[in-house]
Tab-separated table of C-alpha atoms in Angstrom:
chain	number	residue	atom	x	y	z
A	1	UNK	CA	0.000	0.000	0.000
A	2	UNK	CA	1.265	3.490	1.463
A	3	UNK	CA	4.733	3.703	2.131
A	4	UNK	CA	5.314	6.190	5.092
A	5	UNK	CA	7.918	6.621	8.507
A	6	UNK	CA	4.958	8.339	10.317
A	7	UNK	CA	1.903	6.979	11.317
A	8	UNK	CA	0.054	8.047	8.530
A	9	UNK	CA	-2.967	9.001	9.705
A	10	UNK	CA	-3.343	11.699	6.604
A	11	UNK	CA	-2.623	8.870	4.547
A	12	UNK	CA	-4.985	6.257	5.787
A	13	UNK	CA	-7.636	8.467	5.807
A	14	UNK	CA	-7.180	9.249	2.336
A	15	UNK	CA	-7.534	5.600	2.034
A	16	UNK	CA	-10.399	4.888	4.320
A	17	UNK	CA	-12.682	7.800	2.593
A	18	UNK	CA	-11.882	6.478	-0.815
A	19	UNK	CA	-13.061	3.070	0.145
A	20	UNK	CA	-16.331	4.311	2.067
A	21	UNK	CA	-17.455	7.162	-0.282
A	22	UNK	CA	-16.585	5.454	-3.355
A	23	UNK	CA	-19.773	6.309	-5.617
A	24	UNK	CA	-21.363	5.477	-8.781
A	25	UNK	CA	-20.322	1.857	-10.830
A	26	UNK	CA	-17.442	-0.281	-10.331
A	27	UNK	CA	-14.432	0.137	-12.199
A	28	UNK	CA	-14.668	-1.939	-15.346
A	29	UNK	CA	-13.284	-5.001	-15.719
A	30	UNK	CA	-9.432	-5.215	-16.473
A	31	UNK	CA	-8.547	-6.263	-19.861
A	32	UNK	CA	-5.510	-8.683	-20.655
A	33	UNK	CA	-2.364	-7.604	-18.535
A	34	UNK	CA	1.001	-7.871	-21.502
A	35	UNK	CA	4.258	-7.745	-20.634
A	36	UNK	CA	6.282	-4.150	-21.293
A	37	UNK	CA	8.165	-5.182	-24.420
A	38	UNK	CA	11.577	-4.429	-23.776
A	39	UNK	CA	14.234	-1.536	-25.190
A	40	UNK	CA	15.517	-2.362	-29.019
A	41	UNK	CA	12.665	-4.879	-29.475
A	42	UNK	CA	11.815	-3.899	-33.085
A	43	UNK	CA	15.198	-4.350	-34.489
A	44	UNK	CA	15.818	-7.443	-32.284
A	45	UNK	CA	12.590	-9.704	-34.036
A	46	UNK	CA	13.903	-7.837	-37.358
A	47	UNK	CA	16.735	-10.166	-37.200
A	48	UNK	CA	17.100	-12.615	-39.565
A	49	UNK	CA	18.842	-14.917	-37.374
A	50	UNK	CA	14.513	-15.402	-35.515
A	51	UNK	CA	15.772	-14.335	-32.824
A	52	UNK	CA	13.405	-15.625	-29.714
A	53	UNK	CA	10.401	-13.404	-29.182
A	54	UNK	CA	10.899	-11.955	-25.374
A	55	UNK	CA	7.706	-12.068	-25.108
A	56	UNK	CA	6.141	-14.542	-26.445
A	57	UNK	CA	8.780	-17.250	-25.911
A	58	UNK	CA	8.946	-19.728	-22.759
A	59	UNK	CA	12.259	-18.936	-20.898
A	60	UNK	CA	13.352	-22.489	-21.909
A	61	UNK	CA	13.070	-21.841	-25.084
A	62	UNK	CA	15.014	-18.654	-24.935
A	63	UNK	CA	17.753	-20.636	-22.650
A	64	UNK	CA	18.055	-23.869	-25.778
A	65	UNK	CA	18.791	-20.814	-28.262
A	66	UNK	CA	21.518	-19.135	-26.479
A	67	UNK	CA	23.158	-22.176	-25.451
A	68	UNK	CA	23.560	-23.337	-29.554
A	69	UNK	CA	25.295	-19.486	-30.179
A	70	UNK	CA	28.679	-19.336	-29.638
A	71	UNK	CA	30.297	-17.131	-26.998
A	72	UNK	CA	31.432	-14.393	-29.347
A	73	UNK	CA	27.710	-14.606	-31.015
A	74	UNK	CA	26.202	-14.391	-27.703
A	75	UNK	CA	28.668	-11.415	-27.073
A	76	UNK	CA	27.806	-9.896	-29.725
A	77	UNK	CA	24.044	-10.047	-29.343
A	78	UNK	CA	24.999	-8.328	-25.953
A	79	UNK	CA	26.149	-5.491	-27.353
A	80	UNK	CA	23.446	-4.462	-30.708
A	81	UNK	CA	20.587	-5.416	-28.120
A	82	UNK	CA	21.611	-4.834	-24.526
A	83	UNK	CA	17.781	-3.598	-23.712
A	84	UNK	CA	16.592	-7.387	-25.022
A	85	UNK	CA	19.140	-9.242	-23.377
A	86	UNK	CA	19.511	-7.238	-20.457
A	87	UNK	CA	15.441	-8.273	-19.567
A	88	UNK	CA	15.482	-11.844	-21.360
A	89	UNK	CA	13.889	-14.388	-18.786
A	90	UNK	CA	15.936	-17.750	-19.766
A	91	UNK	CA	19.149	-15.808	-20.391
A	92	UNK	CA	21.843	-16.953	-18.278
A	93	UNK	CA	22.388	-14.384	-15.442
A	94	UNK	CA	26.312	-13.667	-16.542
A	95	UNK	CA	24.886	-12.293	-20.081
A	96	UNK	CA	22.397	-10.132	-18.669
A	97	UNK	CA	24.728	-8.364	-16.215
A	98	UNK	CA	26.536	-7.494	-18.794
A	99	UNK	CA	23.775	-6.324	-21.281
A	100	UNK	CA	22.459	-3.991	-18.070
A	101	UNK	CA	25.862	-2.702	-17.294
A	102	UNK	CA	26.023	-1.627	-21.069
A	103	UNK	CA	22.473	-0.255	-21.154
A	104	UNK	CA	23.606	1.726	-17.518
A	105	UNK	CA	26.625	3.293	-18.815
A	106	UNK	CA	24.397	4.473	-22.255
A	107	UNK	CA	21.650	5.795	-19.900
A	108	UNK	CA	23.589	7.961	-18.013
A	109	UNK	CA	22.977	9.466	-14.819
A	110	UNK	CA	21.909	8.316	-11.911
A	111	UNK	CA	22.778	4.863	-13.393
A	112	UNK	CA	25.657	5.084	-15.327
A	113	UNK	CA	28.208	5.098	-12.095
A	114	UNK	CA	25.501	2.164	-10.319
A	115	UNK	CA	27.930	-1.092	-9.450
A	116	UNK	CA	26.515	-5.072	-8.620
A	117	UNK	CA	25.153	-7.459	-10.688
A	118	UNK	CA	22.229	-6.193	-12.091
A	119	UNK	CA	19.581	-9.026	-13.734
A	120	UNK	CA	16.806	-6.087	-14.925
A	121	UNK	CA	17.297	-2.411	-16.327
A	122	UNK	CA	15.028	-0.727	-18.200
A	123	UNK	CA	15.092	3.397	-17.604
A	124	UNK	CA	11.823	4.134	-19.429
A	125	UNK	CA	9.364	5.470	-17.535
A	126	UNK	CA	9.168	4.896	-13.452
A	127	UNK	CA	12.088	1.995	-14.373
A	128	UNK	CA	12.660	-1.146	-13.854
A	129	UNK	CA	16.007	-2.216	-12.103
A	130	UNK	CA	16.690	-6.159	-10.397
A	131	UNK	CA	20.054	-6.619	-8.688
A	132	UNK	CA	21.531	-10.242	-7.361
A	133	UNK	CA	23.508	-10.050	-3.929
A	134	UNK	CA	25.066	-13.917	-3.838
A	135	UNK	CA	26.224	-15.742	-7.091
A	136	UNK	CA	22.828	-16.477	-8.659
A	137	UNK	CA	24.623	-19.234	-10.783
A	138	UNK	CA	25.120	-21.869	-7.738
A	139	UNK	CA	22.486	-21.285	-5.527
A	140	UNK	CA	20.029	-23.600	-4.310
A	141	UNK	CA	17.945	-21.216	-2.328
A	142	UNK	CA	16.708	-17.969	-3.528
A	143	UNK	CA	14.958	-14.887	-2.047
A	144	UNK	CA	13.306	-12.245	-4.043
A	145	UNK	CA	11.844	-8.839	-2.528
A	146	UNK	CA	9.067	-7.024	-3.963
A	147	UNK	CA	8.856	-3.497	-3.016
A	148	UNK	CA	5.885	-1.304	-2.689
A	149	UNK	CA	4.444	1.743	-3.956
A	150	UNK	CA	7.106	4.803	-5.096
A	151	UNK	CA	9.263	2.696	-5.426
A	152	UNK	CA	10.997	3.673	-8.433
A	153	UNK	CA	14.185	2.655	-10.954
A	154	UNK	CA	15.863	6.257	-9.636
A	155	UNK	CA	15.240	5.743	-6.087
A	156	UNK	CA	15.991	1.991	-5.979
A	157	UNK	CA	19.523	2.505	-4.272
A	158	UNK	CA	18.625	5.466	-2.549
A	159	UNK	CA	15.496	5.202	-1.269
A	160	UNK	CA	11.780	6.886	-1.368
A	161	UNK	CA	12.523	10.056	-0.069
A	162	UNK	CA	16.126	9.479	0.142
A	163	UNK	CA	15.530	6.944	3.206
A	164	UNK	CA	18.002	4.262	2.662
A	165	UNK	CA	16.124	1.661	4.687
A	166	UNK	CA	13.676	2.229	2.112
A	167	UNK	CA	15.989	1.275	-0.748
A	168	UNK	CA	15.471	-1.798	-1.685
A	169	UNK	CA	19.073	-2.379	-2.724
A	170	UNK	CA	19.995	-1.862	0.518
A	171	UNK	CA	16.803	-3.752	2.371
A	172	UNK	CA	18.043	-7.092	-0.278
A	173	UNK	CA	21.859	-6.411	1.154
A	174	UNK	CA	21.024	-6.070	4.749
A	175	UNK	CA	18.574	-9.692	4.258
A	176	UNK	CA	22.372	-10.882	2.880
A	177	UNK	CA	24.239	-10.243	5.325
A	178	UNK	CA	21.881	-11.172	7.679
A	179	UNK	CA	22.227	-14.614	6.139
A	180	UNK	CA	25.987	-14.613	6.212
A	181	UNK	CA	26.839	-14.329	2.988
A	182	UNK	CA	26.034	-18.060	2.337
A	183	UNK	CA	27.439	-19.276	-0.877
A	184	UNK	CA	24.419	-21.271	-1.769
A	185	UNK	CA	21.730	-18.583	-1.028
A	186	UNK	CA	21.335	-15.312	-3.352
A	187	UNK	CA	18.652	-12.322	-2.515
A	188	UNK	CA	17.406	-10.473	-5.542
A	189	UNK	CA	15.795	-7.159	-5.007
A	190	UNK	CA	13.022	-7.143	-8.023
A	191	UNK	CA	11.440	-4.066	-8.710
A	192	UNK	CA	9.650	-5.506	-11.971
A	193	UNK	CA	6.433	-3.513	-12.503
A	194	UNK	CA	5.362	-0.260	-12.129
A	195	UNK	CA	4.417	1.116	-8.849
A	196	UNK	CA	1.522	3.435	-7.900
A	197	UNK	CA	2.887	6.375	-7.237
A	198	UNK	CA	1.257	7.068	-3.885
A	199	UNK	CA	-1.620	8.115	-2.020
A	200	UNK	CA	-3.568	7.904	-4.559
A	201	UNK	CA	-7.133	5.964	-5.187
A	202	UNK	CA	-4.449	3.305	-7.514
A	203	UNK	CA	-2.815	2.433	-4.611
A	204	UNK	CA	-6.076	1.022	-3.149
A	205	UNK	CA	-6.666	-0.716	-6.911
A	206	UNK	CA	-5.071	-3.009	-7.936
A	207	UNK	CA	-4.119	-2.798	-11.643
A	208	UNK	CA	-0.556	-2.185	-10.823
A	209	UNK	CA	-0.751	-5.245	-8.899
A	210	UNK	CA	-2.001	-7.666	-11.606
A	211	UNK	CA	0.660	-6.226	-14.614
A	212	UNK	CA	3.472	-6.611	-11.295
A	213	UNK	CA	1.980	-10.371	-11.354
A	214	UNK	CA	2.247	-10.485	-14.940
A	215	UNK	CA	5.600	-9.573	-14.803
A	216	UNK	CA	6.727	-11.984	-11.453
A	217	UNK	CA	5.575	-14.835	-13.117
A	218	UNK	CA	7.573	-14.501	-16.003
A	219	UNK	CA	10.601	-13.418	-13.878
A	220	UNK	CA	10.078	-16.805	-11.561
A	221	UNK	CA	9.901	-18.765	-14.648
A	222	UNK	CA	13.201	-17.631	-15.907
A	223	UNK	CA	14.796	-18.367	-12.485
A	224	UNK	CA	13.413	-21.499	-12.417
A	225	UNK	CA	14.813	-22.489	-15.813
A	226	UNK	CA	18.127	-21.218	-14.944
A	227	UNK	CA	18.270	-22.826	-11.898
A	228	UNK	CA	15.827	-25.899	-11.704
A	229	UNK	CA	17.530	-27.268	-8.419
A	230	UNK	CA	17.139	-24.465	-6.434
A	231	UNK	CA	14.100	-23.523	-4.302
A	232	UNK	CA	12.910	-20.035	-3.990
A	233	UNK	CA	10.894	-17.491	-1.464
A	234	UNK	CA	8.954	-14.517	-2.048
A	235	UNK	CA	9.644	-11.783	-0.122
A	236	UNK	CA	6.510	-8.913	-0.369
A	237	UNK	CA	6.186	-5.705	1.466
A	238	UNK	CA	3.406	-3.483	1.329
A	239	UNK	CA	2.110	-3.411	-2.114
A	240	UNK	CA	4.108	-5.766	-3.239
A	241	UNK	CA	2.515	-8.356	-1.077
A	242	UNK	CA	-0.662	-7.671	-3.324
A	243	UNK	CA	1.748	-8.450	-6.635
A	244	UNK	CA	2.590	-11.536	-5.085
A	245	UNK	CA	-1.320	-12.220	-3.800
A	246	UNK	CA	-2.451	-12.048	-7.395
A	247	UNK	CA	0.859	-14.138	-9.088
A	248	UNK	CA	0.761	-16.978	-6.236
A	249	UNK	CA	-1.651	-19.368	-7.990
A	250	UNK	CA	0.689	-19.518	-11.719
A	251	UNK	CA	3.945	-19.851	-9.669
A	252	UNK	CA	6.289	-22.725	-10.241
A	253	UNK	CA	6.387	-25.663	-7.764
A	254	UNK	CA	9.957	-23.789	-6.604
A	255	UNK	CA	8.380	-21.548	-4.745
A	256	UNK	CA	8.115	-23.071	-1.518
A	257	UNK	CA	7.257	-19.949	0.675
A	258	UNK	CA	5.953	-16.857	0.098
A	259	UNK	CA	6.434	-13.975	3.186
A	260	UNK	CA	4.728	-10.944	3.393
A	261	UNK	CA	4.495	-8.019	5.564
A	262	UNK	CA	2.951	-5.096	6.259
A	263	UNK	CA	0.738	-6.064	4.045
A	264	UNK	CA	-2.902	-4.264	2.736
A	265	UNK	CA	-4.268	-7.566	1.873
A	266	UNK	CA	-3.272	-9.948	-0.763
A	267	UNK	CA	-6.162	-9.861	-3.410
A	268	UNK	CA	-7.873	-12.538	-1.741
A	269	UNK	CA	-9.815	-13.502	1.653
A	270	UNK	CA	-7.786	-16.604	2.661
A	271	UNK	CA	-4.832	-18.659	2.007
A	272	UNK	CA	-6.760	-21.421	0.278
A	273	UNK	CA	-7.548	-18.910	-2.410
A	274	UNK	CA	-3.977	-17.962	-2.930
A	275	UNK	CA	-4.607	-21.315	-4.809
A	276	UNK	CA	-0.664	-21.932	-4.205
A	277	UNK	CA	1.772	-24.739	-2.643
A	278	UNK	CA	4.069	-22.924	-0.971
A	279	UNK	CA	3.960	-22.057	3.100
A	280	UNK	CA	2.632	-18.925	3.592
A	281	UNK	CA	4.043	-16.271	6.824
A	282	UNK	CA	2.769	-12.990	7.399
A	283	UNK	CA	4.302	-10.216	9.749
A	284	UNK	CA	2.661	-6.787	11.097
A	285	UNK	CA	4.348	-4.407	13.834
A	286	UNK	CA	1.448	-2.892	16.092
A	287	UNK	CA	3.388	0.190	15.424
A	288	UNK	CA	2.840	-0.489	11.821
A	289	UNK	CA	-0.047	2.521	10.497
A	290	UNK	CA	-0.964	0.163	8.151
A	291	UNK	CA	-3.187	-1.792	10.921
A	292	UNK	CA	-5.681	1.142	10.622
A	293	UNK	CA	-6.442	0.144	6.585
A	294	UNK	CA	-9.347	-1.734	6.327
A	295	UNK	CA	-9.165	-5.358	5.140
A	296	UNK	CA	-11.577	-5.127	2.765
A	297	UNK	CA	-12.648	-4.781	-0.879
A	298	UNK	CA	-15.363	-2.422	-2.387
A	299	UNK	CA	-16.106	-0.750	-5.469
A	300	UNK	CA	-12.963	-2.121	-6.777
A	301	UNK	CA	-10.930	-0.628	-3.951
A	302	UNK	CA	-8.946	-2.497	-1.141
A	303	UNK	CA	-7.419	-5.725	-1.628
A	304	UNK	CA	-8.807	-7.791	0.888
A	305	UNK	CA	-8.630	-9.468	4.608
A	306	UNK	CA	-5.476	-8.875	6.256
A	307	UNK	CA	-2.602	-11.644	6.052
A	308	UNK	CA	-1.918	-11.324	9.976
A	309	UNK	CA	-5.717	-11.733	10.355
A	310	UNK	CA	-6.481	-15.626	12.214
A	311	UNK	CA	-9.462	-15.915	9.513
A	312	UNK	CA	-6.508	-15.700	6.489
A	313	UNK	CA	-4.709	-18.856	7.580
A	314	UNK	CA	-1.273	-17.394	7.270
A	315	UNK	CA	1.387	-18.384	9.428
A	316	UNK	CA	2.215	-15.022	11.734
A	317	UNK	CA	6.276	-14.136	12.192
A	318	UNK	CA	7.515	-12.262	14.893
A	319	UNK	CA	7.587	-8.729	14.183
A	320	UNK	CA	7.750	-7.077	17.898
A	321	UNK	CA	10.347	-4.727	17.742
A	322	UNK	CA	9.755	-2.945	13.968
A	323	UNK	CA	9.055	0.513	14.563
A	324	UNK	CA	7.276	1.459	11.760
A	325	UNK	CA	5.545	0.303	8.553
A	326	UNK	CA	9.633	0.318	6.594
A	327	UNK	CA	11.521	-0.865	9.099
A	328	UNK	CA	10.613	-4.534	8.352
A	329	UNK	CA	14.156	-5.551	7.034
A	330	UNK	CA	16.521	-3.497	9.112
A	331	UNK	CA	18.944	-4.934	10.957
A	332	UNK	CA	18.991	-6.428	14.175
A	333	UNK	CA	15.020	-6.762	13.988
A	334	UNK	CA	13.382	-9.603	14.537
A	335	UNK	CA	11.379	-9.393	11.602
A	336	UNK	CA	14.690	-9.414	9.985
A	337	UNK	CA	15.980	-12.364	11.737
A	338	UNK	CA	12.509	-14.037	11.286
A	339	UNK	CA	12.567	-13.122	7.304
A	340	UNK	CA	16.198	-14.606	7.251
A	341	UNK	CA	15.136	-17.595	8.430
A	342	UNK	CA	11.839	-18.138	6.273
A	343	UNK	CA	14.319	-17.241	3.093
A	344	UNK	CA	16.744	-19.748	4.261
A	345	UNK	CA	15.036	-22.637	5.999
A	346	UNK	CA	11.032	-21.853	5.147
A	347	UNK	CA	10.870	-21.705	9.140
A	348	UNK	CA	10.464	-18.553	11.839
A	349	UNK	CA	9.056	-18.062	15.117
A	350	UNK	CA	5.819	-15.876	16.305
């Protein structure tokens, strides 16, 4: 939902009146959610080599290509389409650093100087930007975070508002380190989808939320082509707990448990409806303003009963000692320690 470090009782009333005055017809339906074809994409399926379609190709498909081009042809595919390659789903993770790095350096600032290993870039509009703390190639347990709303390419490192603990760069680090650098685990901080921008009747929709789904799916289905043996946990704060809600039931068997906190509600009214296999954990601070949003959905607003809520049938982490509704994954928190552990082991205490 809301980001905020205060209470937020501006915001949540924004939020409350929207969903309680909310007049006339629903919104209308949502037509088909498509994936944002990437930078360079006319020239790539110009090609004559028939080159995969990025968007219309399975990841596996897009991995069996590369694999029968030879290192200097995939090298040079890197460098005429960096915005293709850079976002392929299937490509292996080595290739699209590079491509990104290239496509940073070309966009200029506040990118062009950005360091790590970068799996997403895509500077157009709000942005998209994924970076991979661990070496993605050998691990056999991955975590990806989904950030919430104004959360954006440029502020990605530094943070809405310039709060670093709201970066999620630095919120995927810290979740690293908490770890101990474990040379089988890697964290990737996904920001994959446009976010609402902020209080704002579409952060209390969900559109965002289903092309974010759209978007996760494919992104899980490239990891789990890349790396078939490992297992993998979603991560979803805020907002991005919704993106998660609505991509749970299409997930790949991988996924074996999905975390979310401070959460508005996941786009449904119970775990069984999440229509997934994985373990579910939810985590809310009382000091969290986001207790105050209603767990409901009207008019097209809201997204739903609350994942702490006993009638959801999540399992509840400790979260005692978060101050706030961004403080989830800063360290020496429980919620942190309790995160670490779900992302690890898929176990955490209340």
């Amino acid at each position: 939902m809301i980001e905020s470090n205060r209470p937020g009782r501006k915001n949540l009333l924004v939020v409350i009146t929207a969903l309680a005055t909310m007049a006339g017809p629903s919104p209308a339906a949502p037509g088909a959610v498509r994936l944002t074809p990437p930078p360079g994409i006319a020239a790539w399926l110009a090609d004559d080599r028939h080159l995969p379609d990025p968007l219309q190709a399975e990841p596996v498909a897009v991995q069996s290509f590369l694999a029968a081009v030879s290192a200097a042809g995939q090298r040079e595919l890197v460098t005429r389409y960096p915005g293709v390659i850079g976002t392929l789903d299937g490509a292996a993770p080595s290739l699209r650093y590079l491509a990104n790095h290239q496509g940073m350096r070309a966009a200029g600032p506040p990118y062009q100087d950005q360091e790590g290993q970068i799996l997403l870039f895509d500077p157009r509009g709000n942005g998209r930007v994924a970076q991979v703390f661990g070496d993605l190639s050998t691990a056999d347990r991955i975590a990806v975070l989904v950030p919430g709303v104004a959360t954006r390419a440029d502020n990605f490192w530094t943070g809405v508002g310039g709060k670093r603990h709201r970066a999620p760069a630095v919120q995927a680090a810290d979740l690293y380190e908490a770890a101990g650098r474990q040379g089988r685990f890697a964290v990737i901080a996904w920001l994959g989808y446009d976010t609402p921008a902020g209080v704002s009747i579409s952060a209390a929709r969900e559109d965002s939320a289903r092309a974010g789904a759209v978007a996760l799916k494919r992104f899980i289905a490239g990891l789990a082509t890349i790396r078939p043996e490992a297992t993998i946990a979603l991560l979803g704060h805020s907002y991005g707990s919704t993106v998660i809600g609505l991509a749970a039931r299409d997930l790949p068997g991988q996924v074996t448990d999905i975390a979310v906190f401070g959460s508005p509600g996941m786009g449904v009214d119970n775990v069984i409806r999440l229509r997934t296999t994985a373990r579910v954990w939810a985590g809310q601070s009382t000091e969290d303003w986001i207790r105050w949003v209603p767990g409901v959905r009207l008019f097209g607003l809201g997204h739903g009963t609350k994942p702490t809520a006993p009638a959801f049938g999540a399992r509840v982490f400790g979260t005692s000692d978060v101050a706030d509704h961004d403080h989830y994954l800063s360290p020496g928190t429980d919620s942190l320690a309790n995160l670490t552990s779900i992302a690890l082991t898929g176990t955490a205490r209340p």
